[in-house]
Amino acid sequence: MQYTYSPGGDNEPFLPPRGEMPAGLQQQSLPFITHIIRFGRKLHYAGIDVNPANLIDLSRSLLYIDIANHKDFYAAALATLIINREDMELFTRLFREYWENREITAEDEQPGAKAKEKSRDDATQAREIRKQLQPAEDDAGEEETEPEQAGYSSHELLAKKDIDRMSELELEEARKIIAELIAILANRKSRRFSPAKSGAQLDFRKIFRRSMPYGEYCLRLAYKTHRLKKNKLILFCDVSGSMERYSQFLIQLICAMGAKISNIEVAVFSTHMTSITPYLNRNDVGDVVAQMSEQVHDWAGGTNIGGCLRELNEREAHQMLSSHTIAVILSDGWDQGDADLMRNEMEQLRRRVNKIIWLNPLLGNENYQPLCKGMQTALPFLDYFLPVHNLESLAEVTKLLRALWH
Amino acid sequence: MFDSIEEIEQKFAAHGYITDRHLATTVYLAASLGKPLYLEGEPGVGKTEVAKVLAKSLDTELIRLQCYEGLDTNLALYEWNYLRQMLEIRLQEARGVEKESIGTNIFDQEFLLKRPLLQAIQPHGPQPPVLLIDEIDRSDDEFEAFLLEALSDFQITIPEVGTIKAEQPPFVVLTSNRTREMHDALKRRCLYHWIDYPTLEKELNIILTKVPKIQETLSTQVCKFMELLRQEDFYKRPGIAETIDWANALLSLGIDELDQEVIETTLSCILKYKQDQEKLTDDNLQKALAITKNFKGGPVVSAQGSIN
């Protein structure tokens, strides 16, 4: 610990020892305020940001409470310095360390130790599951991947073509389509109004203002209309063996568009979910993909859609999921995880986001039926279930969504 | 406003709100420092209730602003009463008022429709009111930014009238269910308090206050069962509001003790999602019921109450 200095003895935890306390209010309170500042710095080093105004508030609050009362002082410090529930646990620990000079005992450590143990357990469990999955994958590979392969027929452009090998013209077209798709998905009507040249709603405030110079006559009507606002887009791409090429293609395209797109989050998943949004702004597409391959250790492994959705729901909910989020899932639905878990998580996601769109390359095949377990589980929760196996199908999707939404 | 933390505890209790010292201290500081109070917590733990009780304890007006997306200044602050303004001009014409002075008074305050924020700045009574800004997380960024400004000065500028400043700033309480993260700047202007689910002892006290006719056996069982239920992983865990509803329901059904059938038939009082109800299987229910029935701790032996 950087600050092991304790301001008080055991009996009076918050006051400097009596003998050292000089007379006079200002001098008397000075050391205490120094402690408050030091405590603020301690919080800062531990990752809890505290600004001077908050420290001033805490100092001011000392005028109103009895600082010898442990609980009140704690409540005051908590109310003035903390603004997130997540910080409260850490804060309490630091508070005890600083103001009570308490070494961290076994009892305090226990929750943390337990958590570590738990994560270790999880890791072992995950390994075991993966082990169990491995033979299953091999076994099932014979039966399951066979018909799946049939879906990827030779005329399908996306599966065949790498972005490097596309002609400049094709690439330009692909970019255009994606840009349009994203524009359609990302725009929505706001509940707020802005002035318009014509429209369904009259803007009385403005009409009245305009007619002021002419008495009560209105010479010109004013209208208002809903503004356009941006949705948040989440692209949730399957990078397991069966889907890797499609996802890579789409992600490369999105990277190629780079800074033109804001408000988009991209995550890839197979056995675990990884957010790759931070890499999207790189100029060099090749580098990004290489980086992603490094980052996504389980790139092209088995698929656990339910588990990955759970990670999305739990970890990213505050940041990514809201009623203005459109979730786009790109996957063939070959799930090797727990179907119940997946159903649960799909249900959760359904409640949290505005729309769920599932893009499935296999849907391009005329004979394809969404019979596999994962797809069956997901279907009831989808708003749109659309094919995406080549550029034409992507263009079709774009056209369809535009017709539906605008 | 308040002289001591104890006074708050007493006054709140007198109006039927059982609080703990931590919350009382935060409220006391908010009153003393003149800062807004920012309450967060799961739905149904009594956030809104704090503002209501606060208004009662201070014997003042409660002004409530319910937030939603698209809430704008016209609805939060003020709006001119356009119809009355037009009528006024017509009336003046009919009365034969001179042309120059027609319509000169239409931006008087009598044509102003006061919305909650303006009401809070110009209260009716002598006491500063309690302004409850409910579910701030449902508003959008624009309103949040506007609020940041309004809460720092407690003054509002209306171009036609001028600047209106509060003589005494209102006591502001903001509540949030955390459906979205609020901007730090707004939170930093407030005193933050997270209202957690109550301890068994506190919940029992609340039930005994809110449902006075209930028997102690039943109320203890209800609270213990709720405590066990909240440890499960539900989509929506039941709050205190649900406990009170349930206790009332059981009371009006004339039930003295919990058993499986009673719980199953009244489950909709506490679990409001179908999938949550399905999650509570017979096995789990029986297990929880067994623990509940064996639990003998009343308010007297509360120390053991919170340990499962």
CSV table of N, CA and C in Angstrom, one decimal, chain A residues 255 274-284 287-289 291-292 295:
chain,number,residue,atom,x,y,z
A,255,CYS,N,-14.3,-2.5,-42.1
A,255,CYS,CA,-13.0,-1.8,-41.9
A,255,CYS,C,-12.7,-0.9,-43.0
A,274,THR,N,-15.6,-11.6,-28.3
A,274,THR,CA,-14.5,-10.6,-28.3
A,274,THR,C,-15.0,-9.3,-29.0
A,275,SER,N,-14.9,-8.2,-28.4
A,275,SER,CA,-15.2,-6.9,-29.1
A,275,SER,C,-14.0,-6.5,-30.0
A,276,ILE,N,-14.3,-6.2,-31.2
A,276,ILE,CA,-13.2,-5.8,-32.1
A,276,ILE,C,-13.4,-4.3,-32.5
A,277,THR,N,-14.3,-3.6,-31.9
A,277,THR,CA,-14.6,-2.3,-32.3
A,277,THR,C,-13.3,-1.4,-32.3
A,278,PRO,N,-12.4,-1.6,-31.3
A,278,PRO,CA,-11.2,-0.7,-31.2
A,278,PRO,C,-10.4,-0.8,-32.5
A,279,TYR,N,-10.5,-1.9,-33.2
A,279,TYR,CA,-9.6,-2.1,-34.3
A,279,TYR,C,-10.2,-1.6,-35.6
A,280,LEU,N,-11.4,-1.1,-35.6
A,280,LEU,CA,-12.1,-0.8,-36.8
A,280,LEU,C,-11.5,0.4,-37.5
A,281,ASN,N,-10.9,1.3,-36.7
A,281,ASN,CA,-10.4,2.6,-37.3
A,281,ASN,C,-9.1,2.5,-38.0
A,282,ARG,N,-8.5,1.4,-38.0
A,282,ARG,CA,-7.2,1.2,-38.6
A,282,ARG,C,-7.4,1.4,-40.2
A,283,ASN,N,-6.4,2.0,-40.8
A,283,ASN,CA,-6.5,2.2,-42.2
A,283,ASN,C,-6.1,0.9,-43.0
A,284,ASP,N,-5.2,0.2,-42.5
A,284,ASP,CA,-4.7,-1.0,-43.2
A,284,ASP,C,-5.6,-2.2,-42.8
A,287,ASP,N,-3.7,-5.5,-41.7
A,287,ASP,CA,-3.2,-5.4,-40.3
A,287,ASP,C,-4.3,-5.7,-39.4
A,288,VAL,N,-5.5,-5.1,-39.6
A,288,VAL,CA,-6.6,-5.3,-38.7
A,288,VAL,C,-7.0,-6.8,-38.6
A,289,VAL,N,-7.1,-7.4,-39.8
A,289,VAL,CA,-7.5,-8.8,-39.8
A,289,VAL,C,-6.5,-9.6,-39.0
A,291,GLN,N,-4.5,-8.7,-36.7
A,291,GLN,CA,-4.6,-8.4,-35.3
A,291,GLN,C,-5.8,-9.1,-34.7
A,292,MET,N,-6.9,-9.1,-35.5
A,292,MET,CA,-8.1,-9.8,-35.0
A,292,MET,C,-7.8,-11.3,-34.8
A,295,GLN,N,-6.1,-11.6,-31.7
A,295,GLN,CA,-6.9,-11.3,-30.6
A,295,GLN,C,-7.9,-12.4,-30.3
